[in-house]
mmCIF file of C-alpha atoms in Angstrom:
data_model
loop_
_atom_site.group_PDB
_atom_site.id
_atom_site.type_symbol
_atom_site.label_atom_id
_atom_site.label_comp_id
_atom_site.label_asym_id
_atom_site.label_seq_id
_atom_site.Cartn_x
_atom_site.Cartn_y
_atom_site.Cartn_z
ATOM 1 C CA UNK A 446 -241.331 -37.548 -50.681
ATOM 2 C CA UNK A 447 -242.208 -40.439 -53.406
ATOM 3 C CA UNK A 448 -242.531 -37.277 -55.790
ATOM 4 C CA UNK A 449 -238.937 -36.629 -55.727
ATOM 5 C CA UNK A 450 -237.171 -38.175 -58.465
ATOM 6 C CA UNK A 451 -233.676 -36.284 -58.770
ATOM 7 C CA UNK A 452 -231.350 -34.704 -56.116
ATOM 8 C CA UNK A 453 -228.685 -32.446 -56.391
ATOM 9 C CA UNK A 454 -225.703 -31.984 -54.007
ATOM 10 C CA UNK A 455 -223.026 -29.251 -53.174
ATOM 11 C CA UNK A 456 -220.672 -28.974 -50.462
ATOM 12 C CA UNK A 457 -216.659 -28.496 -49.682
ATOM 13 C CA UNK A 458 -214.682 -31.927 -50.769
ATOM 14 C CA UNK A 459 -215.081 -33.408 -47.314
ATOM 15 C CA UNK A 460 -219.093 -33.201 -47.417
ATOM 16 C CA UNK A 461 -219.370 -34.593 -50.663
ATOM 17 C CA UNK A 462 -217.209 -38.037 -49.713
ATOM 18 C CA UNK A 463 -218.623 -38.247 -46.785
ATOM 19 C CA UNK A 464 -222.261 -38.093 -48.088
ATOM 20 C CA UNK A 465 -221.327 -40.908 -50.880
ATOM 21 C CA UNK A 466 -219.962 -43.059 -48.209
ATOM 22 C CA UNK A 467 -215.990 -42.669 -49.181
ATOM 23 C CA UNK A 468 -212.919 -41.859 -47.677
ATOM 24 C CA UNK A 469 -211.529 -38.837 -46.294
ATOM 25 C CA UNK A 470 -207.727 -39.741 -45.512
ATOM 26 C CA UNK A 471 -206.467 -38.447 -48.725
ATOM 27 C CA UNK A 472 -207.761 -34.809 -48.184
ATOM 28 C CA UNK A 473 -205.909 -35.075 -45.081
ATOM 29 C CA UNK A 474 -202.302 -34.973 -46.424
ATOM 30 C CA UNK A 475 -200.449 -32.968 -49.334
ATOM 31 C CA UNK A 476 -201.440 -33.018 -52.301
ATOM 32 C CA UNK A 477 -204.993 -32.713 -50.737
ATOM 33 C CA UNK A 478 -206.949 -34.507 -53.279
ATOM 34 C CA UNK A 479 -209.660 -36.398 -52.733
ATOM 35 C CA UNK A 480 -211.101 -39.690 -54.552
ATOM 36 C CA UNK A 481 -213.456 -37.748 -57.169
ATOM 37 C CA UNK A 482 -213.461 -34.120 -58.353
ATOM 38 C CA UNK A 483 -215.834 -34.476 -61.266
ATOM 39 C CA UNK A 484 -219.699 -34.788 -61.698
ATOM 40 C CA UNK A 485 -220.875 -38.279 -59.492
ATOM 41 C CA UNK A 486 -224.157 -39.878 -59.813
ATOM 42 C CA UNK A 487 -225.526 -42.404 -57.949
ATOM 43 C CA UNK A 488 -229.132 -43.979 -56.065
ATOM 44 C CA UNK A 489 -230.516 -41.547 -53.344
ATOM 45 C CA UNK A 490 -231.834 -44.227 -51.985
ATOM 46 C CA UNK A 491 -228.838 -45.951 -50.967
ATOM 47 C CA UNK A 492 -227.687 -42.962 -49.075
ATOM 48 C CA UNK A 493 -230.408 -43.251 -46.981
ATOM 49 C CA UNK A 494 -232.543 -40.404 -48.407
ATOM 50 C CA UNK A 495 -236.581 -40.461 -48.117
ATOM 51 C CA UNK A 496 -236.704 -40.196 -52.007
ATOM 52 C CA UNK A 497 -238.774 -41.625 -54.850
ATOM 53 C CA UNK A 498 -236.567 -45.540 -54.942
ATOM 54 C CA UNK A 499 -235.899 -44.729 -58.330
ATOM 55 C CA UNK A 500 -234.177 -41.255 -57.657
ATOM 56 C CA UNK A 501 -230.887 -40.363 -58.659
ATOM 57 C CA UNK A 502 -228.652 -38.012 -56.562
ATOM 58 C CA UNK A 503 -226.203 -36.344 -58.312
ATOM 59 C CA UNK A 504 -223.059 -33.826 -57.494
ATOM 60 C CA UNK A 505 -221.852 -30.738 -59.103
ATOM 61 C CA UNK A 506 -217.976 -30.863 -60.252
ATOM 62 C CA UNK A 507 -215.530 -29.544 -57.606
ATOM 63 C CA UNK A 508 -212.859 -27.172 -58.429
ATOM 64 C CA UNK A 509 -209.623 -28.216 -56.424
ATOM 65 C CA UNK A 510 -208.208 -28.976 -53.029
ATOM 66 C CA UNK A 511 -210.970 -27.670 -50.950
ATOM 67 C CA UNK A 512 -212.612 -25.361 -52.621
ATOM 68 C CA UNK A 513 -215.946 -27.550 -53.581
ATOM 69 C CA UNK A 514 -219.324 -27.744 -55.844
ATOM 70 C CA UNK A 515 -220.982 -25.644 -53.296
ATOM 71 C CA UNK A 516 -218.377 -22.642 -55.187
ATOM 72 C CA UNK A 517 -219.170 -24.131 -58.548
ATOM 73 C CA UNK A 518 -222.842 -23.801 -57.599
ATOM 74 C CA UNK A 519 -222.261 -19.717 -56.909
ATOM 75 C CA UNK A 520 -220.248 -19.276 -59.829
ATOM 76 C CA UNK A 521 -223.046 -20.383 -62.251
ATOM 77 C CA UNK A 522 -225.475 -17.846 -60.592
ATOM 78 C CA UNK A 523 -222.642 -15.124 -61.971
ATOM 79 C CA UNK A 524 -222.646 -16.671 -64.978
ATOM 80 C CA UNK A 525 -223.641 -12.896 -66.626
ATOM 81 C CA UNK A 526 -220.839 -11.870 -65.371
ATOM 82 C CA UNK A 527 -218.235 -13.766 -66.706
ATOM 83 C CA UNK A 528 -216.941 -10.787 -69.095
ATOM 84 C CA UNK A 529 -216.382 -8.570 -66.017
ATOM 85 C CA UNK A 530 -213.430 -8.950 -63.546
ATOM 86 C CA UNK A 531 -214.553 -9.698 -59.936
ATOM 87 C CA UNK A 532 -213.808 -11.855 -56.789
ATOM 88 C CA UNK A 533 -216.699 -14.315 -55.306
ATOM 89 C CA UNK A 534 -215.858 -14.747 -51.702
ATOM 90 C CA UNK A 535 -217.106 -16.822 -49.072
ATOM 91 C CA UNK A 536 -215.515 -16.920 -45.738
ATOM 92 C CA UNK A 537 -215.555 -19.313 -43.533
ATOM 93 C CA UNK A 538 -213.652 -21.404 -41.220
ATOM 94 C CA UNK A 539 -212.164 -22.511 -44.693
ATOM 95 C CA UNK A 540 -212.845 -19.412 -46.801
ATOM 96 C CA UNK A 541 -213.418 -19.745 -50.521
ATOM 97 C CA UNK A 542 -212.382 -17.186 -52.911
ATOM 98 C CA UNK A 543 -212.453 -16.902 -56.622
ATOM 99 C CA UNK A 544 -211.385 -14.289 -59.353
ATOM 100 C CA UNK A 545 -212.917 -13.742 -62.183
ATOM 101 C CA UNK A 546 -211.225 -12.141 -65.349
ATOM 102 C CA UNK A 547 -212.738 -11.688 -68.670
ATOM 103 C CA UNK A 548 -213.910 -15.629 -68.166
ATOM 104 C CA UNK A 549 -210.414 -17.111 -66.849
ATOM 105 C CA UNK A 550 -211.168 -17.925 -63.450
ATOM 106 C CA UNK A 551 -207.798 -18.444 -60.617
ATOM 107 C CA UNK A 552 -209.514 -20.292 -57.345
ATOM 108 C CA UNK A 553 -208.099 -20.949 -53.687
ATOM 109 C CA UNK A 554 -208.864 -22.164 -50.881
ATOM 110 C CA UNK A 555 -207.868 -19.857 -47.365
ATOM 111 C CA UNK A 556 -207.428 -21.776 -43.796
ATOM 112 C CA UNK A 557 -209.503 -18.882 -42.105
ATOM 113 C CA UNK A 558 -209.808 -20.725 -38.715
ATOM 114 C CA UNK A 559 -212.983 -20.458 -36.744
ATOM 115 C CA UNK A 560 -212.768 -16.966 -35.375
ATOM 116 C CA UNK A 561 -215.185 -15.651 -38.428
ATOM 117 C CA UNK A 562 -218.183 -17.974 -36.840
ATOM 118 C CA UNK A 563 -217.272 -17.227 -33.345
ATOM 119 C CA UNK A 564 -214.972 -19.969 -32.575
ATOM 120 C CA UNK A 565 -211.755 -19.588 -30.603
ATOM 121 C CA UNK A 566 -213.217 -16.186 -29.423
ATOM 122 C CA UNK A 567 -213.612 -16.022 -25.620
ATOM 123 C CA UNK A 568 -217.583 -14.936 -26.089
ATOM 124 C CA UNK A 569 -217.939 -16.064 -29.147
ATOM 125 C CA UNK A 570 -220.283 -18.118 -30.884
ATOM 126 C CA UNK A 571 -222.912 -18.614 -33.740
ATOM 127 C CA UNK A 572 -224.918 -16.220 -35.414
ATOM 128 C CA UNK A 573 -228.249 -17.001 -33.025
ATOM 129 C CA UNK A 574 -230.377 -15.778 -30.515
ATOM 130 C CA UNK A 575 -228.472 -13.794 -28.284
ATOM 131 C CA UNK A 576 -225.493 -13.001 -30.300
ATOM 132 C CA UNK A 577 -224.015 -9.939 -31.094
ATOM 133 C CA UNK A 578 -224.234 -9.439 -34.809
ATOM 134 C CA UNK A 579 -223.909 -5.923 -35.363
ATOM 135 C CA UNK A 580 -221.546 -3.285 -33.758
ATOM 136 C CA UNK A 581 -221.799 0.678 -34.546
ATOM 137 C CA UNK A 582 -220.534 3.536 -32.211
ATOM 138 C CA UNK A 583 -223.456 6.132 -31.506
ATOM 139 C CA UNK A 584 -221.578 9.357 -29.401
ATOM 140 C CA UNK A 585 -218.640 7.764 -28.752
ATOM 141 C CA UNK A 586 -220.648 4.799 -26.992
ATOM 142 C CA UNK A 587 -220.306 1.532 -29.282
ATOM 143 C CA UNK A 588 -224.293 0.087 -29.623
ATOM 144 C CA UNK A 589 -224.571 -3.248 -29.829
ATOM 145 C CA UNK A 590 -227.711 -5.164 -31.782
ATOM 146 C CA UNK A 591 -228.444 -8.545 -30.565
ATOM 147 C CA UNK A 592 -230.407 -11.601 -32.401
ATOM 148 C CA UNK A 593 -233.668 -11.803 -30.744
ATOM 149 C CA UNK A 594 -233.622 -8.608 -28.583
ATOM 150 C CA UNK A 595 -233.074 -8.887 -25.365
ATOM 151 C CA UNK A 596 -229.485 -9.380 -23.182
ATOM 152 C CA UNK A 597 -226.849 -10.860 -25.431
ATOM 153 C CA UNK A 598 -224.795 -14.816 -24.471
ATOM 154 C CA UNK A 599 -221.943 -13.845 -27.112
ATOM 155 C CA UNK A 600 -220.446 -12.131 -30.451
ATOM 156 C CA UNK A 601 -220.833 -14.180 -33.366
ATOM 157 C CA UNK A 602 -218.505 -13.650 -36.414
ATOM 158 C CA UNK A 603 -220.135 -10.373 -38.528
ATOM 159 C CA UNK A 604 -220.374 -8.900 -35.193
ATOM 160 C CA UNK A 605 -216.618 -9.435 -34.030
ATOM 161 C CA UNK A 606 -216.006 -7.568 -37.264
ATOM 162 C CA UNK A 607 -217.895 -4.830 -36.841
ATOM 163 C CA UNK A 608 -216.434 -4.147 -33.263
ATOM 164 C CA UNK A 609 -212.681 -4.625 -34.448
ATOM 165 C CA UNK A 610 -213.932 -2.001 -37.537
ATOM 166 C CA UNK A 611 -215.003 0.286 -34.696
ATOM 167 C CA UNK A 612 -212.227 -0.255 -32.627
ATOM 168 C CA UNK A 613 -209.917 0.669 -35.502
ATOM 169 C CA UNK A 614 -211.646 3.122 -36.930
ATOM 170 C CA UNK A 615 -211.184 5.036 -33.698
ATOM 171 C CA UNK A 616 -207.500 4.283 -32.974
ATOM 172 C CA UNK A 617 -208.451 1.785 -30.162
ATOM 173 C CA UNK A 618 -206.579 -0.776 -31.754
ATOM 174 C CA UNK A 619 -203.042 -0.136 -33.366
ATOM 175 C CA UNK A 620 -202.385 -1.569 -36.462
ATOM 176 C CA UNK A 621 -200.356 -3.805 -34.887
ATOM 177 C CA UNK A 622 -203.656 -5.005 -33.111
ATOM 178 C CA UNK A 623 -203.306 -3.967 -29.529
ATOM 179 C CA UNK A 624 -205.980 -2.916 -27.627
ATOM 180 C CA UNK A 625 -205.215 0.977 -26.180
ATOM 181 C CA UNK A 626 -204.780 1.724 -22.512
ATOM 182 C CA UNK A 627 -206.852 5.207 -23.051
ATOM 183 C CA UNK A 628 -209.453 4.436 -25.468
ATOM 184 C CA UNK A 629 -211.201 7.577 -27.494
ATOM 185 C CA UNK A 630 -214.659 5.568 -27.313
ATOM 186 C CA UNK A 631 -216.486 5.185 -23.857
ATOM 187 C CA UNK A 632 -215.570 1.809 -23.272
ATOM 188 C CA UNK A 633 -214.176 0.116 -20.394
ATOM 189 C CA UNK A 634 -211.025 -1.630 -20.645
ATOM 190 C CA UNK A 635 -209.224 -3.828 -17.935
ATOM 191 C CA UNK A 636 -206.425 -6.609 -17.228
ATOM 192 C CA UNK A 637 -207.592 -10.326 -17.952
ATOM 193 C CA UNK A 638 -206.006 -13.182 -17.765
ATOM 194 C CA UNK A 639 -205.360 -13.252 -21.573
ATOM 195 C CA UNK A 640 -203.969 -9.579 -21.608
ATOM 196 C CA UNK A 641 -205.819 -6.208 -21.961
ATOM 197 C CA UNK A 642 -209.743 -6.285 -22.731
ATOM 198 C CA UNK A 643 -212.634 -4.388 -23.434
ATOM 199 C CA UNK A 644 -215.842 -5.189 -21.460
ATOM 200 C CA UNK A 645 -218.764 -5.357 -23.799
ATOM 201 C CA UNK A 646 -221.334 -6.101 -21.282
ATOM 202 C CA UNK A 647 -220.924 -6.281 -17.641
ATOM 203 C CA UNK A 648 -221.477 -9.393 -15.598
ATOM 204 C CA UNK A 649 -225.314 -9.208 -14.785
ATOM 205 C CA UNK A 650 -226.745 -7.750 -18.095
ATOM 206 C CA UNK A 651 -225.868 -10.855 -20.033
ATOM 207 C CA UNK A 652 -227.805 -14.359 -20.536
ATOM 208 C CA UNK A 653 -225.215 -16.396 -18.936
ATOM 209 C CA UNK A 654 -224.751 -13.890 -15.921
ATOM 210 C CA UNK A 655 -220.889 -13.620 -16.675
ATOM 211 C CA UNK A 656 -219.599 -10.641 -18.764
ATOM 212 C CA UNK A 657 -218.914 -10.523 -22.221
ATOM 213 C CA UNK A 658 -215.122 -9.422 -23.200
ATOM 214 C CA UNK A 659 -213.146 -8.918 -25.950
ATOM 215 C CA UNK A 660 -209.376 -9.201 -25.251
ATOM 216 C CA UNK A 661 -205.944 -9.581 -26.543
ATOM 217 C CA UNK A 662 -206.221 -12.975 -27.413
ATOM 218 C CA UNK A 663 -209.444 -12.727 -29.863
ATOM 219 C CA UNK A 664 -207.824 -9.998 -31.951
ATOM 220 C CA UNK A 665 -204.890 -11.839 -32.635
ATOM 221 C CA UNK A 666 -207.535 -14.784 -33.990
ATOM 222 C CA UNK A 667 -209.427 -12.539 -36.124
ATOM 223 C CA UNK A 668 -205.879 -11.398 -37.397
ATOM 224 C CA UNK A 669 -204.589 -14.492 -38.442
ATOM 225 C CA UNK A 670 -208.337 -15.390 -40.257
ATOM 226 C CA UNK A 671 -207.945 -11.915 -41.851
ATOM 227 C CA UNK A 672 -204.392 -12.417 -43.286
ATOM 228 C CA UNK A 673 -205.581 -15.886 -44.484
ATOM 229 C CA UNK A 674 -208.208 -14.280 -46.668
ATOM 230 C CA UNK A 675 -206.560 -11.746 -47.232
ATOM 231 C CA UNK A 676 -203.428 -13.017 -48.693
ATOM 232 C CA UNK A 677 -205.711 -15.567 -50.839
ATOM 233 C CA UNK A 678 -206.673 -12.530 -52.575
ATOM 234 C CA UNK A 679 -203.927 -10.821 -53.099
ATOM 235 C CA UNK A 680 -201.800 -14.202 -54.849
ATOM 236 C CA UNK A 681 -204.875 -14.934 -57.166
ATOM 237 C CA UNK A 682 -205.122 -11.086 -57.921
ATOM 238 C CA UNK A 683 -200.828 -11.466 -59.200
ATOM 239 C CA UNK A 684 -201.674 -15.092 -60.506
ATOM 240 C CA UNK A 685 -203.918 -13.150 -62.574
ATOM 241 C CA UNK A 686 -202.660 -9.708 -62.953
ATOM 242 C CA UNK A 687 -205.346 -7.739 -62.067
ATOM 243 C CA UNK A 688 -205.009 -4.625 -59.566
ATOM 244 C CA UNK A 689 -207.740 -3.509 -57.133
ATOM 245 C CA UNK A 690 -208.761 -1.069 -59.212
ATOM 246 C CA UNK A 691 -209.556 -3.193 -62.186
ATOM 247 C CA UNK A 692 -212.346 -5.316 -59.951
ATOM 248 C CA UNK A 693 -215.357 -3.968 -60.447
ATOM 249 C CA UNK A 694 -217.816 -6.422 -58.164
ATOM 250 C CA UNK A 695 -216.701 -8.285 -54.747
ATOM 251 C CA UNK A 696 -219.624 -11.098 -54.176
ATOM 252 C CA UNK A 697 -219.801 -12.480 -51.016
ATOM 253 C CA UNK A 698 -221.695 -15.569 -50.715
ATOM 254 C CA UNK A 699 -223.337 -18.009 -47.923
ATOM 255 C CA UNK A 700 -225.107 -17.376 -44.759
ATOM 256 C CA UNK A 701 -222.247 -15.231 -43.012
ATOM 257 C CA UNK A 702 -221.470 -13.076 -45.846
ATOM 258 C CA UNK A 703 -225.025 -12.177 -46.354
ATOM 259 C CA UNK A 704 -224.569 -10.280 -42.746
ATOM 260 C CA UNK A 705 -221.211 -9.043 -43.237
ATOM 261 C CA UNK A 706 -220.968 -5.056 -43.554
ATOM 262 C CA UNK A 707 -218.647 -3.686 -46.599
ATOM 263 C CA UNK A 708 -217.464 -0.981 -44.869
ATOM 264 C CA UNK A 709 -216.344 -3.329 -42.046
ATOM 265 C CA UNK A 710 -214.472 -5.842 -43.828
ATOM 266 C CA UNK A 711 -212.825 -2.843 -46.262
ATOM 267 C CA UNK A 712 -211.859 -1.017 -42.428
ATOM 268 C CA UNK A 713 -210.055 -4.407 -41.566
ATOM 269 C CA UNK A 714 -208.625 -5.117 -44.470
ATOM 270 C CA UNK A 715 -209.854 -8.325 -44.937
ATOM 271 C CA UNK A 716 -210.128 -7.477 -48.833
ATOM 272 C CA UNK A 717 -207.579 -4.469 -50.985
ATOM 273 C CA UNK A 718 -209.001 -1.138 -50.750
ATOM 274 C CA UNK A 719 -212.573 -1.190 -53.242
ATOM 275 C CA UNK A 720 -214.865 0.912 -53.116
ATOM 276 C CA UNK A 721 -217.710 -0.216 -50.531
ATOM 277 C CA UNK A 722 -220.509 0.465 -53.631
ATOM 278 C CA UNK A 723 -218.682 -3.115 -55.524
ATOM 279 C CA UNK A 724 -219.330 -4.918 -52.845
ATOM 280 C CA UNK A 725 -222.501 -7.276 -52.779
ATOM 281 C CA UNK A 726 -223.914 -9.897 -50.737
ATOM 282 C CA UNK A 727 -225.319 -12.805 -52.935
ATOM 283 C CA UNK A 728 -226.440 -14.958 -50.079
ATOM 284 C CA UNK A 729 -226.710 -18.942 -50.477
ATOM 285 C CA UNK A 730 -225.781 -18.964 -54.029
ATOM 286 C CA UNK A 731 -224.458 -22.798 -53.621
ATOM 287 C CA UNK A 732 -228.232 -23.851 -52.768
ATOM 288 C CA UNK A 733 -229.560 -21.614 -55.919
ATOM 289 C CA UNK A 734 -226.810 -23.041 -58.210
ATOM 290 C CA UNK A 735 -227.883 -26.405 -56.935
ATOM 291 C CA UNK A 736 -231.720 -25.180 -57.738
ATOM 292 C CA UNK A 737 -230.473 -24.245 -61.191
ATOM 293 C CA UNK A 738 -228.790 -27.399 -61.949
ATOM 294 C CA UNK A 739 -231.857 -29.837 -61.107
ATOM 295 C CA UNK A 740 -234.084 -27.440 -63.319
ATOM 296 C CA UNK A 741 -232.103 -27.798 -66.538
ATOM 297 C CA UNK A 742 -229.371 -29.981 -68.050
ATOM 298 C CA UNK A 743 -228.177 -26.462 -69.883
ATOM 299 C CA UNK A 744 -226.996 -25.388 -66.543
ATOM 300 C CA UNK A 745 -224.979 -29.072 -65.402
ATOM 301 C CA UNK A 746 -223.108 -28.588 -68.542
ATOM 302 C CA UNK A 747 -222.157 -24.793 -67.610
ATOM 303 C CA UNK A 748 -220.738 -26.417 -64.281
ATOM 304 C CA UNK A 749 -218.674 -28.742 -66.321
ATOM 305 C CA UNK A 750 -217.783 -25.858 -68.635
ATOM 306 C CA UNK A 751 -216.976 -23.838 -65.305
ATOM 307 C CA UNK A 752 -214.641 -26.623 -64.114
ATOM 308 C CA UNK A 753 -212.510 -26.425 -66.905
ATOM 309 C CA UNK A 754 -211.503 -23.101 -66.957
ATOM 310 C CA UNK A 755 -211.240 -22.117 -63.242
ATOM 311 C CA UNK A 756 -206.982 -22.749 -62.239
ATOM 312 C CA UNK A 757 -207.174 -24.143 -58.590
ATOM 313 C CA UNK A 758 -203.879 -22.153 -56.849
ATOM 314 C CA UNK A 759 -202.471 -24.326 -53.874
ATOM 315 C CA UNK A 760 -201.233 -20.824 -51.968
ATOM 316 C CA UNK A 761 -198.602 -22.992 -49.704
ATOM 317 C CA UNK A 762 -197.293 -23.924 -52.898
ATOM 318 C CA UNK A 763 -196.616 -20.313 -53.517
ATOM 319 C CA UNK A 764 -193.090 -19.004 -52.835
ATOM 320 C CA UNK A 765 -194.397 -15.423 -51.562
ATOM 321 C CA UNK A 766 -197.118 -17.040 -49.314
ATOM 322 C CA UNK A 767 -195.331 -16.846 -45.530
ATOM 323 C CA UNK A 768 -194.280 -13.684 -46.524
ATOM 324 C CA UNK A 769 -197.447 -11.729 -47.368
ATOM 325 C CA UNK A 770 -199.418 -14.177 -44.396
ATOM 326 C CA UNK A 771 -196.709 -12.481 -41.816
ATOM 327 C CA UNK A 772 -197.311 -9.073 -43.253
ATOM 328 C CA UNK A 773 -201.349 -9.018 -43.944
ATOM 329 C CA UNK A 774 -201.227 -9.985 -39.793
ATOM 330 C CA UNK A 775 -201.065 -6.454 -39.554
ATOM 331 C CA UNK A 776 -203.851 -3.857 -40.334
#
C-alpha cells in the first residue's frame, strides 16, 4: 500500500462529501446543490486511507444535482462516441440518465425508488445468492434462474423485471398493472393481504421456508420506478429534440444494468420503443473512467471538458413533469 501514490474517486454528490468529510444538508433541500461540483484534491491520508503519506486523492467533476463523477467517469469511456446521438443510463434507486447529441450532452437525475434493487418488494432483495435474477416462460410455465443454484430467498431487481416483462407479455398484467384473475401462463394466483398475487415458489421450496409472492403492491413500485426513468428520458429527449428513432445506442451502465435484459426493459417500457440490437450493457464504466483518469492527465482534462458541455435538467423544475410521471405509470 506505500506504492500507491495517487487516488481517484467517483460517486453520486452525497458519496463524494461524505468521503471528504463535508456536509450533506444542502443536498437535502431545493436547489439541491452541494458544497463543491468541480475537480477536489486533497491528502489520502487524512481520509484515513492505507496510502503512500504523500498520496493525493483526487475527484472527478460532478455534473448537477445528483447526478455525480461516477456519470462523468462513464461518459469519458464513450468518449468515441460523442458524434453519435445516444442515452447512457444507469438505474438505480436514483437512476442516472444522459443524452448525447452530436457532443451537446442534456443530464438528469430520476428518483427511481428502491424497487429496481429489490427494495420495497415483498421478496425482494439484492442481486445474491439465492435471488431470482432471471425470469423466462418455457410452455407456458415461467422458469426461474437463481444466483447460486439451489432454492431461491427472493427476486432481486433484473429479475422483478423480467417477471413483470413476462407477465405482460402474456396479458397477465393490464396495462394498467393489475394482476389477472385467469392468467394464460400456469401460474398460481391467490388473495393476500396486499391484494391479488402470484405465487412464485410455494412455502417449502424456498430458503427461508415461507413462499415467495409477487402481488399488487410490488407492481405498483416497479411502476412508479419505471415512470421515473422513464419520464427522465422522455424530457431530456424534447430538451434536446431528438425522437426515438434518431438514438442509435442505449448504454446502460453499473452493476445492475450489466444484468438487465433489453427486451425486458423495452416490454416495460422503462425506455421509448428502440430497437433491442442499440441497446448495450457497458458495465462499471464509473470505476474504468476512474482507471482512465489516474493513467493520464489527457483524460482529467476530458472530464473537465465533459463538465462543461453536459446541461444538468432539474425535471421538477419542468412544467410537463407531473403530467408525463402520471401517464408513464401506465404500461
Amino acid at each position: 500500500q506505500h506504492k500507491i501514490y495517487r487516488v481517484a474517486a467517483v460517486g453520486n454528490p452525497v458519496m463524494l462529501h461524505l468521503l471528504l468529510g463535508l456536509g450533506v444538508s444542502d443536498l437535502g433541500r431545493a436547489p439541491y446543490v452541494g458544497t463543491f461540483s468541480q475537480t477536489v484534491e486533497t491528502q489520502a491520508c487524512q481520509l484515513g486511507l492505507r496510502v503512500n503519506p504523500l498520496a493525493q486523492l483526487f475527484t472527478l467533476p460532478q455534473l448537477g444535482g445528483f447526478v455525480g463523477a461516477d456519470t462523468t467517469a462513464c461518459l469519458m469511456t464513450l468518449a468515441n462516441a460523442a458524434e453519435a446521438t445516444y442515452l447512457m443510463i444507469d438505474i438505480g434507486t436514483n437512476g442516472e440518465i444522459v443524452l448525447n447529441n452530436r457532443g451537446r450532452m442534456w443530464a438528469a437525475s430520476a428518483a427511481a425508488g428502491p424497487a429496481f434493487e429489490g427494495g420495497a418488494i415483498s421478496c425482494g432483495m439484492r442481486a445474491g445468492q439465492g435471488a431470482i435474477d432471471k425470469v423466462t416462460v418455457v410452455d407456458g410455465e415461467l422458469k426461474l434462474r437463481v444466483i447460486g443454484g439451489g432454492s431461491p430467498r427472493g427476486i432481486c431487481g433484473s429479475g422483478l423485471i423480467d417477471l413483470v416483462a413476462c407477465l405482460l407479455q402474456y396479458q397477465d398484467l393490464d396495462r394498467n398493472g393489475n394482476i389477472s384473475e385467469s392468467p394464460h401462463l400456469n401460474i398460481p394466483v391467490g388473495k393476500g393481504k396486499r391484494g391479488r398475487e402470484i405465487i412464485l415458489q410455494p412455502a417449502g421450496q424456498t430458503i427461508t421456508g415461507l413462499a415467495l409472492v409477487l402481488d399488487q403492491e410490488d407492481i405498483r413500485q416497479l411502476q412508479l420506478a419505471r415512470s421515473a426513468v422513464r419520464t427522465a428520458v422522455e424530457i431530456l429527449m424534447v430538451q434536446a429534440g431528438v425522437e426515438a428513432g434518431q438514438v442509435e445506442k442505449v448504454y446502460l451502465a453499473g452493476a445492475f444494468g450489466n444484468y438487465l435484459d433489453p427486451a425486458s426493459i423495452l416490454q416495460i417500457g422503462l425506455i421509448p420503443s428502440i430497437e433491442a440490437v442499440k441497446i448495450r450493457n457497458i458495465g462499471n464504466a464509473a470505476a474504468e473512467g476512474a482507471i482512465m483518469a489516474l493513467l493520464s492527465q489527457k483524460q482529467c482534462e476530458l472530464a473537465d471538458n465533459i463538465r462543461t458541455r453536459v446541461q444538468y435538467v432539474e425535471l421538477a423544475d419542468q412544467p410537463d413533469f407531473q403530467n408525463r410521471f402520471i401517464k408513464n405509470i401506465d404500461f
